[in-house]
Short mmCIF file of C-alpha atoms and ligand atoms in Angstrom, two decimals:
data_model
loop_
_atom_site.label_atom_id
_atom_site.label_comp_id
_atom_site.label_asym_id
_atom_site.label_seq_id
_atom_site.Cartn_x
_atom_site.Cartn_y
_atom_site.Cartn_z
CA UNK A 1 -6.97 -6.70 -29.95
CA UNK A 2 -8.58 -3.37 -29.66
CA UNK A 3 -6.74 -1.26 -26.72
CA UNK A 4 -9.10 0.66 -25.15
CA UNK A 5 -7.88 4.31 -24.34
CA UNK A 6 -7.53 5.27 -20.81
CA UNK A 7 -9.65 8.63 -20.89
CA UNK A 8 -11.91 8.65 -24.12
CA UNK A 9 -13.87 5.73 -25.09
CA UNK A 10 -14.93 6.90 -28.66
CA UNK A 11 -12.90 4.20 -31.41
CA UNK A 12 -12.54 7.51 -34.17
CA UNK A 13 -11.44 9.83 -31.31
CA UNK A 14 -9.24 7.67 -29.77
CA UNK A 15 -6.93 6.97 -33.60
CA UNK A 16 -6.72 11.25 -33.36
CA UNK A 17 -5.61 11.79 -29.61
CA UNK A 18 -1.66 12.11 -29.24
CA UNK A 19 0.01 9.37 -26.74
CA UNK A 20 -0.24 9.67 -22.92
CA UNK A 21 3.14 10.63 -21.51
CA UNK A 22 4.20 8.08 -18.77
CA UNK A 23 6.96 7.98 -16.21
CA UNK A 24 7.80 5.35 -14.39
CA UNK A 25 9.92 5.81 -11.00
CA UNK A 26 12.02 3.11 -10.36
CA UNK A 27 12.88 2.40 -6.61
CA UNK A 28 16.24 0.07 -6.95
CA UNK A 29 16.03 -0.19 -3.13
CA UNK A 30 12.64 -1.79 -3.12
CA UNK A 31 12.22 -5.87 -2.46
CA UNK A 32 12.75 -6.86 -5.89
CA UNK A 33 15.74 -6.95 -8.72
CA UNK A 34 12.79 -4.88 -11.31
CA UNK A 35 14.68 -2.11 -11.79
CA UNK A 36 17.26 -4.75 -13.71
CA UNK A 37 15.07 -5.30 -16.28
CA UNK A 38 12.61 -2.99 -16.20
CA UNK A 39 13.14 -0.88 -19.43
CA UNK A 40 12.82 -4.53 -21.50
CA UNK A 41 9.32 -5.59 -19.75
CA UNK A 42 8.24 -2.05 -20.91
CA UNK A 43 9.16 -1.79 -24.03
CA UNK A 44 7.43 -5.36 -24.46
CA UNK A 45 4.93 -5.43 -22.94
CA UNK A 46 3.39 -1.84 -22.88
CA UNK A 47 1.16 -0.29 -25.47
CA UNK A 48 3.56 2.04 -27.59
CA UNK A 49 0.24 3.60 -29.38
CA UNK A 50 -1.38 5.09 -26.64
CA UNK A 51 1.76 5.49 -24.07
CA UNK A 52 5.40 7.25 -24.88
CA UNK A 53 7.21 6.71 -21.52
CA UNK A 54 10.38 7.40 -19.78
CA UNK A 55 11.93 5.92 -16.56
CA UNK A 56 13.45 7.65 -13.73
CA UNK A 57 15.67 6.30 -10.83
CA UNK A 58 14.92 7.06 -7.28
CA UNK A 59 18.63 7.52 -5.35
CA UNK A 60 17.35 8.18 -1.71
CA UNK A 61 14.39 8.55 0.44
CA UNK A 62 11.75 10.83 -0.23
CA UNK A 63 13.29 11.25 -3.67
CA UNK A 64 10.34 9.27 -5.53
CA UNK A 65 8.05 12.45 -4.11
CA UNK A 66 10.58 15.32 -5.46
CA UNK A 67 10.64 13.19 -8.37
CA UNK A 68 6.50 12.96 -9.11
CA UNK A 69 6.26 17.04 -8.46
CA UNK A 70 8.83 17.27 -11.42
CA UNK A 71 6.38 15.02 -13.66
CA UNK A 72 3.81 17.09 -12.74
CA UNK A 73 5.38 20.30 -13.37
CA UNK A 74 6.49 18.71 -16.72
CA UNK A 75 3.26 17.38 -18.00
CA UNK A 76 3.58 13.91 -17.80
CA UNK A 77 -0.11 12.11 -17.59
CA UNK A 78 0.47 9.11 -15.77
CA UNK A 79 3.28 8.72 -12.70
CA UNK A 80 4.08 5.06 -11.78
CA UNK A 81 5.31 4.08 -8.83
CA UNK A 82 7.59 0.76 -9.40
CA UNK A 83 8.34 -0.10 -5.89
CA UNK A 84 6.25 -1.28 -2.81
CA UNK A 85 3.90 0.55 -0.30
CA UNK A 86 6.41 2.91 0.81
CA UNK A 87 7.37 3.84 -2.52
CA UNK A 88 3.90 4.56 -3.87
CA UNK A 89 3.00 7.02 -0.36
CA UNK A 90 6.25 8.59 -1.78
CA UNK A 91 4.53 9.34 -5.10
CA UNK A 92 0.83 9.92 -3.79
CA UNK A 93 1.93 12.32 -1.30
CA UNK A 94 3.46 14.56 -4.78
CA UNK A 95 0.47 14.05 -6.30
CA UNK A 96 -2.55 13.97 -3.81
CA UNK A 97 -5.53 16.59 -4.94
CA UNK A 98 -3.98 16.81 -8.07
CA UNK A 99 -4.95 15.86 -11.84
CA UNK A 100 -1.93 13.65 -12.63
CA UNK A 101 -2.51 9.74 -12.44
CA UNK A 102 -0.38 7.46 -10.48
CA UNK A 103 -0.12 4.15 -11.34
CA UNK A 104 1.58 1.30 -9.68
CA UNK A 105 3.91 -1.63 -10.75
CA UNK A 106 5.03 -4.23 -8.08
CA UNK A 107 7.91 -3.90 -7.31
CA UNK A 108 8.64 -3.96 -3.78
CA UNK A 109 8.25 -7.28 -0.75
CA UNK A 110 4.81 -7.17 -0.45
CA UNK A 111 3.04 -5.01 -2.65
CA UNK A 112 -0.09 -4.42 -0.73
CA UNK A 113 -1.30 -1.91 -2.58
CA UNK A 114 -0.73 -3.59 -6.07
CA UNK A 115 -2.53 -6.36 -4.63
CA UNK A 116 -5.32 -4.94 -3.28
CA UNK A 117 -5.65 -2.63 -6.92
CA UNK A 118 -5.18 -5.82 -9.12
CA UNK A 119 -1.99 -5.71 -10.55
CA UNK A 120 -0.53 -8.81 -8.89
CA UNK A 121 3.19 -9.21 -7.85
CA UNK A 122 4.35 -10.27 -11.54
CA UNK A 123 5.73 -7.12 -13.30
CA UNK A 124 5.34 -8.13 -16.90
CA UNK A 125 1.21 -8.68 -16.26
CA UNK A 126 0.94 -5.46 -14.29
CA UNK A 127 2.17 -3.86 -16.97
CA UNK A 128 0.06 -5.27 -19.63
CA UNK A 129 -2.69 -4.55 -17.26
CA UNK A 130 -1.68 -0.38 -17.38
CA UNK A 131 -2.85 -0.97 -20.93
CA UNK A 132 -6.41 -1.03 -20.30
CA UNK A 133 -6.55 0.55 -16.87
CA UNK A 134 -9.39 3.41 -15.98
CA UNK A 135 -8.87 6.58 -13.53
CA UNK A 136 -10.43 6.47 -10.27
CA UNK A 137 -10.38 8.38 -7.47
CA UNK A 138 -9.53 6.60 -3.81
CA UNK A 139 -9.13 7.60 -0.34
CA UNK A 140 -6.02 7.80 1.43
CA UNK A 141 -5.17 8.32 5.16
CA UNK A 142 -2.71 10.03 7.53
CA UNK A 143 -1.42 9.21 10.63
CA UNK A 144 -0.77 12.32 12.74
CA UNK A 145 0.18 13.75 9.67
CA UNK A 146 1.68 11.24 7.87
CA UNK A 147 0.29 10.16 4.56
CA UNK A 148 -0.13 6.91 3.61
CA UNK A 149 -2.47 4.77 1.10
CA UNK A 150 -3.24 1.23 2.14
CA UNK A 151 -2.42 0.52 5.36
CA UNK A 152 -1.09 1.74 8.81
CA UNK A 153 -0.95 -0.09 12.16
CA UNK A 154 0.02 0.54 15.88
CA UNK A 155 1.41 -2.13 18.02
CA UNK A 156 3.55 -5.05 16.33
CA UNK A 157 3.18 -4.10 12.75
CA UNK A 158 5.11 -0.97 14.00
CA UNK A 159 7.95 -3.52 15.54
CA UNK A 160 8.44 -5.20 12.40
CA UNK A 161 8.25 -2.29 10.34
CA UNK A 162 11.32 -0.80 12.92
CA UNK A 163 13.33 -4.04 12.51
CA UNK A 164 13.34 -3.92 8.28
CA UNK A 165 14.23 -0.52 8.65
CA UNK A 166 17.23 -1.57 10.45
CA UNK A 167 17.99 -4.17 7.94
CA UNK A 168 19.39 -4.14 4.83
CA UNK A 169 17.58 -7.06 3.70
CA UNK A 170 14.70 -6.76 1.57
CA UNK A 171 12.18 -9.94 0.05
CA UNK A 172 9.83 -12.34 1.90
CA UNK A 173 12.53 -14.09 3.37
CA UNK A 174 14.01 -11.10 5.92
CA UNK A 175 10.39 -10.07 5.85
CA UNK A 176 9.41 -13.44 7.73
CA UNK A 177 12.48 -13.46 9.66
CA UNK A 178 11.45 -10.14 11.46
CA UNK A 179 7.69 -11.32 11.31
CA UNK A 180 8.73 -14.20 13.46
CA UNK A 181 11.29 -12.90 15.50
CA UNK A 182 9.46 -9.14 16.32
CA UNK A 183 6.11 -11.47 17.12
CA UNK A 184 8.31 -13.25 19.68
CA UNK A 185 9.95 -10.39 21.30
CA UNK A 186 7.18 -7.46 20.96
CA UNK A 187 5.73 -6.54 24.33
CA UNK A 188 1.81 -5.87 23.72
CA UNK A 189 0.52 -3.03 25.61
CA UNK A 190 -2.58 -1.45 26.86
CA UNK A 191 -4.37 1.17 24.28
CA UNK A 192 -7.23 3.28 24.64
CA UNK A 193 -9.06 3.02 20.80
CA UNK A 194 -11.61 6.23 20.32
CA UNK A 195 -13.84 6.25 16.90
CA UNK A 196 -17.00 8.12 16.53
CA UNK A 197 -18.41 7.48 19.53
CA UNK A 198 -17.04 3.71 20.18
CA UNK A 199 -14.05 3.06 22.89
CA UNK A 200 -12.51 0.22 23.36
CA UNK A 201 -10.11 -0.22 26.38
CA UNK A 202 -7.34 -3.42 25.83
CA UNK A 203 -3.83 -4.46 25.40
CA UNK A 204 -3.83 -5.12 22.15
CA UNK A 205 -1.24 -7.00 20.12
CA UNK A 206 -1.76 -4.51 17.15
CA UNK A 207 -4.25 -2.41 15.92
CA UNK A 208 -4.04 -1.87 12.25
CA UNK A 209 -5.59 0.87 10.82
CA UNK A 210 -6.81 0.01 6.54
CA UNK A 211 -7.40 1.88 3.63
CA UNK A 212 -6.50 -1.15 1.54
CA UNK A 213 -7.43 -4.47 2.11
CA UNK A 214 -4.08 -6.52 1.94
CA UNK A 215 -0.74 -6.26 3.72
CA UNK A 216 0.98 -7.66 0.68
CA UNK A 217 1.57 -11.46 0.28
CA UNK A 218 -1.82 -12.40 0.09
CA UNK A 219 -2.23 -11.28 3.62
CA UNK A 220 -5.66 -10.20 3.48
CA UNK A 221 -5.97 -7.56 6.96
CA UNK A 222 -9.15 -5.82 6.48
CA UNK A 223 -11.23 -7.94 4.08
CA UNK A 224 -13.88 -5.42 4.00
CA UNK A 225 -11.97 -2.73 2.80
CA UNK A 226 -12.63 -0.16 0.27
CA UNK A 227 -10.28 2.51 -1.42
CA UNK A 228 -13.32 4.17 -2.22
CA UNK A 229 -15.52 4.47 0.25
CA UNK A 230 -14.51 7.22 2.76
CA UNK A 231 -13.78 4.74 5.76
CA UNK A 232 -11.36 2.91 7.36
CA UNK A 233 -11.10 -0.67 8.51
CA UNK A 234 -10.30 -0.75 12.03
CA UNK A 235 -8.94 -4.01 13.04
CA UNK A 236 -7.94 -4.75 16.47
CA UNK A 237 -5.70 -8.00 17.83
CA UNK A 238 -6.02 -8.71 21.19
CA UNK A 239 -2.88 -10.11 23.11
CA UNK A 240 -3.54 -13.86 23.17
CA UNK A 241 -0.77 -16.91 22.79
CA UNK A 242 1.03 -16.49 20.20
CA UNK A 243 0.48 -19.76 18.67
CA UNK A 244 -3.03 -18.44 17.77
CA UNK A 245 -1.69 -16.06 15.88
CA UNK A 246 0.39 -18.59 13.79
CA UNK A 247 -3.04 -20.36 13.56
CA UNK A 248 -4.82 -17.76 12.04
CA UNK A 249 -2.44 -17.10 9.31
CA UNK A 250 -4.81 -19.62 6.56
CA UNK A 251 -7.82 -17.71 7.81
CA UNK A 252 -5.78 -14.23 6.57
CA UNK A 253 -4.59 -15.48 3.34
CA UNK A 254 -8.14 -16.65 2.47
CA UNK A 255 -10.01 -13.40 3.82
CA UNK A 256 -11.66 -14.86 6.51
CA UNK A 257 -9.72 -12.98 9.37
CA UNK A 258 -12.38 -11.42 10.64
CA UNK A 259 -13.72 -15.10 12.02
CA UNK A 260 -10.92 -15.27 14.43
CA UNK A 261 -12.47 -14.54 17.49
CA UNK A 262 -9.41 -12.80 19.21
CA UNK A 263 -9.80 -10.32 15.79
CA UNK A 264 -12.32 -7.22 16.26
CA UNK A 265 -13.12 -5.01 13.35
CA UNK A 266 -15.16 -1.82 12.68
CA UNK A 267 -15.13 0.98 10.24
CA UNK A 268 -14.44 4.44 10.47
CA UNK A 269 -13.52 7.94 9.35
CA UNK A 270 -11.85 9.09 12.49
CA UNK A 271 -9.86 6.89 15.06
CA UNK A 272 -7.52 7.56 17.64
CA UNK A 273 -5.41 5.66 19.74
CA UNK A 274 -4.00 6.17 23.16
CA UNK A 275 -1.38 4.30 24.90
CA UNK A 276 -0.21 3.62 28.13
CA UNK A 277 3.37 3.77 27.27
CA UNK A 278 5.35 4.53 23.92
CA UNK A 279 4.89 2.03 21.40
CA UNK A 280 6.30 1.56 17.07
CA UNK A 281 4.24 2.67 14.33
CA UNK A 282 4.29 2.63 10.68
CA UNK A 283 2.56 3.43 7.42
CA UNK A 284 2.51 1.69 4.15
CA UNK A 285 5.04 -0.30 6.17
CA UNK A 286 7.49 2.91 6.96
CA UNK A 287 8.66 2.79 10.42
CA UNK A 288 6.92 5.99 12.10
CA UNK A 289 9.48 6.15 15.36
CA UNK A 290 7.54 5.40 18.61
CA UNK A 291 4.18 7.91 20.08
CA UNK A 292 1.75 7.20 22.92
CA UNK A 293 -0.99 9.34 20.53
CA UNK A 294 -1.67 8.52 17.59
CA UNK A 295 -4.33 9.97 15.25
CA UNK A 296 -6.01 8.83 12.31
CA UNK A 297 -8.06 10.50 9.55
CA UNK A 298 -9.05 10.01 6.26
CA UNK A 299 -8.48 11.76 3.36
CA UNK A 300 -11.30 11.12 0.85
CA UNK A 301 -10.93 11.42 -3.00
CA UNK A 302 -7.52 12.27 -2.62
CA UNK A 303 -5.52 10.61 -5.44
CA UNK A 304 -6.40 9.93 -9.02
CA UNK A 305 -5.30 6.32 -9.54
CA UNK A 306 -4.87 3.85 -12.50
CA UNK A 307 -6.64 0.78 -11.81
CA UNK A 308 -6.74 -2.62 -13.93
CA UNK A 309 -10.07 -2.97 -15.12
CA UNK A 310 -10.37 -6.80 -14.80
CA UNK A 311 -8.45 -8.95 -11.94
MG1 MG B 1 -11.96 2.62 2.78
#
């Protein structure tokens, strides 16, 4: 089969150009056992012709970002993050505005991002998919300052996000066990929402704020969702019994979330969010500490990404 090259489509120019050089950072922390065999899947899977690669171990937070400006510096074409959410802000916060390409291998519990992008959660097709993946540029967001790329969320999300942090347990497994047990406990609270002229005055169970469409999981948040298009999904759950939430969760992994009728959505470039008392945050599923302000901007053709050209 014909591979096509990533960046020239011309069959006699592409048999001249020399190899893209490819790093992939490996998070060993991150919600799967990858990093194990990692080098194997690559060097089976990948194609050898247009790609020479190397892999690189993360060893600490906020390493996978020191590690992506050192690809930079050094040339390398194409940075993949193999990890989750968290680990690809890591990389796209090394690597936002810039020329290099990041690309992403699942790697972590839920993978939003990958999702959302087409990889999947199985490593070996992700990387078979890097072999015919196109540059494009996408959005990404902060969060009173803090970068992230698919999605970030006031309220409960934050809650959970605070218990994994505490938790050594990674997978879907401790995942649901703080889903669950954080959607018992958490205490909704009013919020003040502010977007481009729209308010919205509530207690809100969570507000979640997307660049990507999926929490990971096949948890579809903010169906609507574009990477591309400049805006946010703002998507707002108001406090009602909890066993409505547990209700709603076939409606989310189809993409019909936005038919529950305790879910309102909108879209925006600018939101910000007020609340009566302090209350968890995260981004791309990073626990943010608690705030009573929290603002939220885009950031719009910000990161050159890799993305699978067929799902
Ligand atoms: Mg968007």
């Amino acid at each position: 089969m014909h591979q096509a090259h990533p960046y020239v489509k011309h069959a006699y120019l592409e048999e001249l150009l020399p190899p893209k050089r490819m790093v992939f950072l490996v998070n060993p922390k991150a919600g799967t056992r990858a990093h194990r065999h990692i080098v194997r899947a690559i060097n089976a899977h990948l194609d050898h012709r247009q790609f020479v690669y190397t892999v690189w171990q993360t060893e600490r937070p906020g390493h996978a970002t020191e590690l992506a400006h050192k690809a930079r510096q050094e040339g390398y074409d194409i940075i993949v993050s193999v990890g989750g959410d968290g680990s690809a802000q890591e990389v796209a916060t090394a690597l936002l505005h810039t020329d290099a390409v990041m690309g992403i291998l699942p790697a972590g519990s839920g993978n939003g991002l990958a999702m959302h992008l087409g990889y999947g959660r199985q490593l070996e097709r992700a990387i078979r998919l890097l072999n015919t993946a196109q540059v494009r540029t996408i959005d990404c967001g902060r969060v009173n300052g803090h970068l992230f790329v698919n999605v970030s969320g006031v309220g409960y999300d934050g809650a959970v996000a605070q218990r994994m942090q505490n938790s050594h347990c990674r997978g879907f497994w401790p995942y649901l066990y703080h889903s669950v047990w954080g959607g018992l406990t958490y205490r909704p609270i009013r919020c003040t929402l502010e977007a481009e002229g729209q308010r919205f005055e509530r207690v809100f169970f969570v507000v979640s704020v997307a660049n990507g469409s999926m929490y990971g999981y096949h948890f579809h948040i903010a169906p609507d969702a574009r990477l591309d298009d400049g805006l946010f999904s703002v998507v707002m759950f108001e406090n009602v019994p909890r066993w409505r939430y547990f209700f709603a969760i076939p409606s989310s992994l189809s993409g019909r979330l936005y038919e529950e009728r305790f879910v309102a959505h909108f879209q925006a470039k600018e939101v910000k969010i007020t609340c009566e008392r302090p209350t968890f945050a995260h981004a791309d599923g990073e626990y943010l500490g608690q705030g009573d302000c929290f603002r939220f901007e885009i950031v719009p053709k910000a990161l050159k990404m890799f993305v699978p050209t067929r799902h």
